[in-house]
Each structure stands twice: as C-alpha cells, then as structure tokens.
Amino acid sequence: KEYRNLSEQIWLQASPLVSLLRDVASQIHRKDGWSYLAHAGNLANKELPEEVKNLNERYGFKTLKKLLVGSGMFDVFDEPLPDGQFRTLYKNKE
C-alpha cells in the first residue's frame, strides 16, 4: 500500500497539470511569492482544458486546491478578504 501511494504521488507530481501549476507559481506571483489559484486555474483551463475538466477522474481530486495539497509540492493558504470571503494562494515548496 505504501509503495502504491508513493508511486501515485510521483505520477501526480510529474503530471502535465501539476507541472503547469508549478510553472505558474514560479513565474506569476506577488512580491511575497504567493500566486493566485484562481489565475492559475484560468490558465490551466486554457492550456489543459481536458485535464481540468476531468480532474476527479484523472487525478482523484475534486478541486485544484485539493490537487495542490495532495501533490505535496505546494504550500497553500486561504487569504481572508475584507468582505468575509477568502482567496486561495499557493507557492512551490522550497
């Protein structure tokens, strides 16, 4: 079981969608190093629409946020907004 989980995580980390999210985090971020997940999601929808559309079937995660956490490659943070809502930020782990 441990081997299976490890091999699934390695596959996930090498996937086109996670690679795109890593590239976005490296290239498009705020001064503090955090990237907007919503912006990355928009880019992913344009570049890899089938990957995003079939996220749960291909990767086993219902949201990009859960994919980020599940990959183990990103720090994820929900930034509170003045209206009581939040926006999700992420960055590559160092």
PDB file of C-alpha atoms in Angstrom, residues 16-82:
ATOM      1  CA  PRO A  16       1.054  17.976 -17.021  1.00  0.00           C
ATOM      2  CA  LEU A  17      -1.380  19.809 -14.743  1.00  0.00           C
ATOM      3  CA  VAL A  18       0.918  19.875 -11.698  1.00  0.00           C
ATOM      4  CA  SER A  19       3.803  20.909 -13.970  1.00  0.00           C
ATOM      5  CA  LEU A  20       1.722  23.817 -15.267  1.00  0.00           C
ATOM      6  CA  LEU A  21       0.796  24.869 -11.720  1.00  0.00           C
ATOM      7  CA  ARG A  22       4.476  24.751 -10.724  1.00  0.00           C
ATOM      8  CA  ASP A  23       5.427  26.905 -13.717  1.00  0.00           C
ATOM      9  CA  VAL A  24       2.724  29.448 -12.910  1.00  0.00           C
ATOM     10  CA  ALA A  25       3.879  29.657  -9.284  1.00  0.00           C
ATOM     11  CA  SER A  26       7.470  30.197 -10.440  1.00  0.00           C
ATOM     12  CA  GLN A  27       6.675  32.871 -12.994  1.00  0.00           C
ATOM     13  CA  ILE A  28       3.495  34.692 -11.947  1.00  0.00           C
ATOM     14  CA  HIS A  29       3.394  35.642  -8.285  1.00  0.00           C
ATOM     15  CA  ARG A  30       3.075  38.559  -5.934  1.00  0.00           C
ATOM     16  CA  LYS A  31       6.094  40.194  -4.331  1.00  0.00           C
ATOM     17  CA  ASP A  32       5.639  37.916  -1.309  1.00  0.00           C
ATOM     18  CA  GLY A  33       5.959  34.831  -3.548  1.00  0.00           C
ATOM     19  CA  TRP A  34       2.298  33.697  -3.430  1.00  0.00           C
ATOM     20  CA  SER A  35       0.311  33.006  -6.624  1.00  0.00           C
ATOM     21  CA  TYR A  36      -3.442  33.255  -7.040  1.00  0.00           C
ATOM     22  CA  LEU A  37      -5.005  29.845  -7.545  1.00  0.00           C
ATOM     23  CA  ALA A  38      -7.894  31.420  -9.477  1.00  0.00           C
ATOM     24  CA  HIS A  39      -5.460  32.882 -12.015  1.00  0.00           C
ATOM     25  CA  ALA A  40      -3.584  29.574 -12.300  1.00  0.00           C
ATOM     26  CA  GLY A  41      -6.917  27.799 -12.760  1.00  0.00           C
ATOM     27  CA  ASN A  42      -7.854  30.126 -15.610  1.00  0.00           C
ATOM     28  CA  LEU A  43      -4.537  29.431 -17.325  1.00  0.00           C
ATOM     29  CA  ALA A  44      -4.947  25.688 -16.768  1.00  0.00           C
ATOM     30  CA  ASN A  45      -8.431  25.814 -18.323  1.00  0.00           C
ATOM     31  CA  LYS A  46      -6.935  27.458 -21.421  1.00  0.00           C
ATOM     32  CA  GLU A  47      -3.812  25.290 -21.706  1.00  0.00           C
ATOM     33  CA  LEU A  48      -5.072  21.908 -20.444  1.00  0.00           C
ATOM     34  CA  PRO A  49      -8.877  22.002 -20.618  1.00  0.00           C
ATOM     35  CA  GLU A  50      -9.335  18.210 -20.640  1.00  0.00           C
ATOM     36  CA  GLU A  51      -7.090  17.777 -17.593  1.00  0.00           C
ATOM     37  CA  VAL A  52      -9.133  20.307 -15.627  1.00  0.00           C
ATOM     38  CA  LYS A  53     -12.476  19.064 -16.908  1.00  0.00           C
ATOM     39  CA  ASN A  54     -11.665  15.501 -15.841  1.00  0.00           C
ATOM     40  CA  LEU A  55      -9.795  16.445 -12.676  1.00  0.00           C
ATOM     41  CA  ASN A  56     -11.538  13.960 -10.408  1.00  0.00           C
ATOM     42  CA  GLU A  57     -11.400  11.064 -12.868  1.00  0.00           C
ATOM     43  CA  ARG A  58      -7.732  11.566 -13.801  1.00  0.00           C
ATOM     44  CA  TYR A  59      -6.275  12.681 -10.510  1.00  0.00           C
ATOM     45  CA  GLY A  60      -8.759  11.699  -7.833  1.00  0.00           C
ATOM     46  CA  PHE A  61      -9.268  15.275  -6.588  1.00  0.00           C
ATOM     47  CA  LYS A  62     -12.430  17.338  -6.972  1.00  0.00           C
ATOM     48  CA  THR A  63     -10.699  20.747  -6.893  1.00  0.00           C
ATOM     49  CA  LEU A  64      -7.396  22.263  -7.920  1.00  0.00           C
ATOM     50  CA  LYS A  65      -6.824  23.221  -4.295  1.00  0.00           C
ATOM     51  CA  LYS A  66      -7.093  19.577  -3.219  1.00  0.00           C
ATOM     52  CA  LEU A  67      -4.769  18.615  -6.068  1.00  0.00           C
ATOM     53  CA  LEU A  68      -2.189  21.144  -4.840  1.00  0.00           C
ATOM     54  CA  VAL A  69      -2.319  19.757  -1.318  1.00  0.00           C
ATOM     55  CA  GLY A  70      -2.365  16.137  -2.492  1.00  0.00           C
ATOM     56  CA  SER A  71       0.739  16.568  -4.639  1.00  0.00           C
ATOM     57  CA  GLY A  72       2.806  17.586  -1.622  1.00  0.00           C
ATOM     58  CA  MET A  73       4.658  20.128  -3.773  1.00  0.00           C
ATOM     59  CA  PHE A  74       2.934  23.332  -2.736  1.00  0.00           C
ATOM     60  CA  ASP A  75       2.174  25.485   0.277  1.00  0.00           C
ATOM     61  CA  VAL A  76      -1.482  26.545   0.190  1.00  0.00           C
ATOM     62  CA  PHE A  77      -3.018  29.494   2.064  1.00  0.00           C
ATOM     63  CA  ASP A  78      -6.539  30.930   2.217  1.00  0.00           C
ATOM     64  CA  GLU A  79      -6.179  34.699   2.457  1.00  0.00           C
ATOM     65  CA  PRO A  80      -9.141  36.407   4.147  1.00  0.00           C
ATOM     66  CA  LEU A  81     -10.745  39.298   2.290  1.00  0.00           C
ATOM     67  CA  PRO A  82     -12.466  42.343   3.816  1.00  0.00           C
TER      68      PRO A  82
END
